[in-house]
Amino acid sequence: MATEQPSIEPTKPQTMKAHCPRCDGERTCDVHGSFDQPWEWSDGEHSENGQLDHRLLQCRGCELVFYWQSSWDTQSWDYRYNPTTGEEETVPEYTLQTYPAPEKKSTRPDWAWTLYKTDSTLAQIMDEVYTTSEGRSFILASIGLRTALDRATEMLGIDPALPMAEKVTALHDGGWIGETEAQTLGIVAEAGNAAAHRAFSPDGDDFQHLLSTLEQFISRAILSGKRALEIGPKIPPKQARSSSKANRT
Ligand SMILES: [Zn+2]
């Protein structure tokens, strides 16, 4: 007798928007598990009911897996006027929570959470820069900035054996950065050098300035530049022209 086979078709993962506790923003999340749990209580005279919605989510930005819960109950009904009918109606007030709870407000740009998709070494260096600077260890964080700049120049094909100042000059000569950015990145390199050899410690404001200089460089030269290079092969080639015209293009 034929028995019914359980479906083994892989189901498309569902997604929902939720507040990711790590990258601390509204993110699209894959739903890996869900369970809705309605409840009711009565003592014969009074009654209450509500529902707990449980989700196991994974952030599509930073890939954190976390637990998300939404709950409501009849004790916390909210009342409002329906703008169409003009009548009072009750709406549930939802309480949202996650485990883990959101981390301290992050100052990292959104791209920092997915940098590992571009380069895992640079992502690890930047992760340590953020972690040490959040702990106000600005000497170590400054050395990290210089190390990150070093890695970024290597990704752009600049000779790793060159001294740091010459790498910055090569970035300028290669058209990756302008005059002003060459000066500010030179300061990032020099601050990292001074931190490593002379225990130079910038204060929080100075460090933020050095960090944002490097962030802008990475965002523009590494991330946007790489995206532009990836688009290049997708552009259809020019139509072949007759030889007389081709010479003029
Ligand atoms: Zn996230």
XYZ file of C-alpha atoms and ligand atoms in Angstrom:
250
model
C 0.000 0.000 0.000
C 1.320 3.366 -0.922
C 2.155 5.581 1.981
C 2.268 9.313 1.781
C 5.811 10.630 1.587
C 6.645 13.668 3.642
C 7.544 16.582 1.435
C 11.296 16.961 1.052
C 11.070 19.931 -1.278
C 13.250 22.671 0.181
C 11.014 25.573 1.061
C 12.013 29.065 0.145
C 13.114 30.853 3.311
C 10.621 33.502 4.327
C 11.808 36.940 5.227
C 10.543 39.672 7.477
C 11.701 43.089 8.635
C 12.984 43.195 12.198
C 15.307 45.257 14.346
C 18.681 43.463 14.366
C 20.250 43.644 17.849
C 23.792 43.652 16.471
C 23.826 46.081 13.577
C 21.053 47.935 15.419
C 18.713 48.841 12.596
C 15.632 47.649 10.740
C 16.894 44.783 8.563
C 15.528 42.148 6.234
C 15.862 38.843 8.122
C 15.483 35.212 7.071
C 12.884 33.402 9.176
C 14.400 30.052 10.204
C 11.641 29.105 12.619
C 8.326 30.396 13.842
C 5.764 29.500 16.470
C 2.639 31.476 17.376
C 1.295 30.847 20.861
C -2.177 32.173 21.679
C -3.274 31.997 25.324
C -6.373 32.714 27.363
C -7.235 32.882 31.030
C -10.548 32.994 32.827
C -11.757 32.712 36.432
C -15.371 32.301 35.316
C -16.106 35.989 35.704
C -13.165 37.798 34.126
C -11.095 36.728 31.178
C -7.996 37.776 29.338
C -6.280 36.571 26.268
C -3.268 37.370 24.151
C -0.632 35.888 21.920
C 3.133 35.394 21.780
C 4.731 35.197 18.333
C 8.173 33.577 18.437
C 10.682 33.782 15.570
C 14.208 32.534 15.010
C 15.684 35.128 12.669
C 18.931 35.713 10.813
C 19.937 39.226 9.796
C 20.790 39.471 6.093
C 23.260 42.260 6.908
C 25.525 41.017 9.715
C 24.194 37.379 9.641
C 23.486 37.301 13.385
C 20.996 34.599 14.393
C 18.668 35.882 17.115
C 15.378 35.236 18.847
C 12.535 37.705 18.265
C 9.256 37.888 20.155
C 6.141 39.956 19.630
C 3.379 39.843 22.236
C 0.025 41.451 22.996
C -2.767 40.896 25.480
C -6.213 42.312 26.129
C -4.981 44.274 29.168
C -2.902 46.496 26.942
C -5.472 47.227 24.234
C -5.111 50.680 22.794
C -8.152 52.723 21.788
C -8.282 54.917 18.721
C -10.797 56.538 16.452
C -11.120 55.036 13.031
C -10.606 57.985 10.637
C -13.057 56.460 8.108
C -15.962 55.369 10.315
C -15.351 57.855 13.141
C -15.974 55.089 15.645
C -13.767 54.071 18.531
C -11.988 50.775 18.019
C -9.464 48.735 19.920
C -6.062 47.808 18.544
C -3.536 45.549 20.188
C -0.352 47.174 21.439
C 2.550 44.962 20.507
C 5.606 44.512 22.734
C 8.742 43.550 20.822
C 11.884 42.068 22.288
C 14.933 40.203 21.082
C 17.518 37.942 22.591
C 20.258 39.055 22.685
C 19.039 42.586 23.492
C 20.359 45.332 21.172
C 24.018 46.174 21.724
C 25.130 49.654 22.625
C 24.364 52.064 19.744
C 26.811 51.201 17.007
C 28.773 53.881 15.188
C 29.798 51.509 12.402
C 28.637 52.331 8.901
C 26.266 49.733 7.404
C 28.894 48.472 4.975
C 31.254 47.553 7.839
C 29.000 44.580 8.713
C 29.305 43.054 5.240
C 32.902 44.048 4.475
C 33.994 40.405 4.857
C 32.192 39.678 1.573
C 34.730 41.968 -0.123
C 37.870 41.102 1.857
C 37.998 39.063 5.050
C 41.406 40.443 6.119
C 40.324 44.077 5.851
C 37.028 43.193 7.578
C 38.875 41.629 10.513
C 41.230 44.603 10.873
C 38.302 47.061 10.805
C 36.375 44.929 13.301
C 39.329 45.164 15.711
C 39.619 48.918 15.054
C 35.953 49.390 16.031
C 36.193 47.080 19.041
C 39.324 48.723 20.459
C 38.077 52.270 19.815
C 34.711 51.468 21.424
C 36.790 50.429 24.458
C 38.648 53.770 24.140
C 41.983 52.042 23.433
C 42.977 54.726 20.950
C 46.676 53.777 20.671
C 45.820 50.265 19.499
C 42.936 51.549 17.367
C 45.255 54.059 15.618
C 47.754 51.309 14.823
C 44.771 49.366 13.443
C 43.761 52.251 11.180
C 47.229 52.308 9.666
C 47.125 48.508 9.219
C 43.735 48.822 7.492
C 45.087 51.529 5.182
C 48.036 49.258 4.425
C 45.688 46.387 3.504
C 43.480 48.651 1.378
C 46.467 49.879 -0.661
C 47.502 46.269 -1.244
C 44.000 45.480 -2.537
C 44.379 48.334 -5.029
C 47.559 46.738 -6.375
C 50.121 49.008 -4.729
C 53.488 47.399 -3.960
C 53.324 46.176 -0.307
C 57.109 46.675 0.031
C 56.880 50.474 -0.357
C 57.120 52.698 2.727
C 53.719 53.964 3.852
C 54.255 57.551 2.675
C 55.093 56.288 -0.815
C 51.978 54.109 -0.836
C 49.861 57.211 -0.198
C 51.741 59.001 -2.994
C 51.066 56.012 -5.268
C 47.336 56.239 -4.423
C 47.413 59.869 -5.482
C 49.449 59.231 -8.632
C 47.148 56.334 -9.568
C 44.094 58.606 -9.381
C 42.522 56.804 -6.393
C 42.611 59.902 -4.204
C 42.925 63.660 -4.643
C 45.377 66.083 -3.094
C 43.358 66.721 0.083
C 42.673 63.058 0.728
C 46.372 62.263 0.186
C 47.174 64.690 2.978
C 44.543 63.351 5.370
C 45.448 59.702 4.690
C 49.078 60.686 5.236
C 48.022 61.886 8.700
C 46.235 58.550 9.348
C 49.464 56.746 8.442
C 51.614 59.081 10.537
C 49.294 58.846 13.561
C 49.426 55.042 13.379
C 53.189 55.165 13.150
C 53.446 57.555 16.110
C 51.056 55.352 18.118
C 53.179 52.269 17.399
C 56.594 53.819 18.068
C 56.026 56.802 20.351
C 52.822 55.746 22.184
C 50.943 58.695 20.634
C 47.349 58.584 21.818
C 44.769 60.731 20.005
C 41.724 61.783 22.020
C 38.252 60.540 21.068
C 37.449 63.451 18.729
C 40.789 63.249 16.923
C 40.411 59.511 16.543
C 36.894 59.889 15.067
C 38.352 62.280 12.521
C 41.076 59.808 11.509
C 38.507 56.974 11.408
C 36.031 58.826 9.209
C 38.869 59.731 6.809
C 39.710 56.056 6.412
C 36.026 55.027 6.212
C 35.413 57.443 3.358
C 38.457 56.119 1.526
C 37.423 52.464 1.956
C 33.821 53.188 0.990
C 34.783 55.057 -2.169
C 38.002 53.398 -3.411
C 37.425 49.788 -2.270
C 33.649 49.262 -2.185
C 32.352 51.624 -4.879
C 35.492 51.106 -6.988
C 35.122 47.335 -6.822
C 31.454 47.572 -7.742
C 32.361 49.712 -10.737
C 34.955 47.156 -11.838
C 32.342 44.375 -11.534
C 29.920 46.309 -13.733
C 32.602 46.803 -16.422
C 32.382 43.314 -18.003
C 28.551 43.562 -18.140
C 28.641 46.608 -20.418
C 28.048 45.437 -24.018
C 31.056 46.084 -26.276
C 30.845 48.835 -28.867
C 29.600 47.824 -32.299
C 32.414 47.252 -34.779
C 32.743 50.192 -37.135
C 34.266 50.610 -40.524
C 38.042 51.127 -40.407
C 37.913 54.815 -41.359
C 35.558 55.634 -38.469
C 37.245 53.267 -35.994
C 40.425 55.307 -36.172
C 38.635 58.296 -34.785
C 37.136 56.597 -31.699
Zn 22.375 42.606 11.669
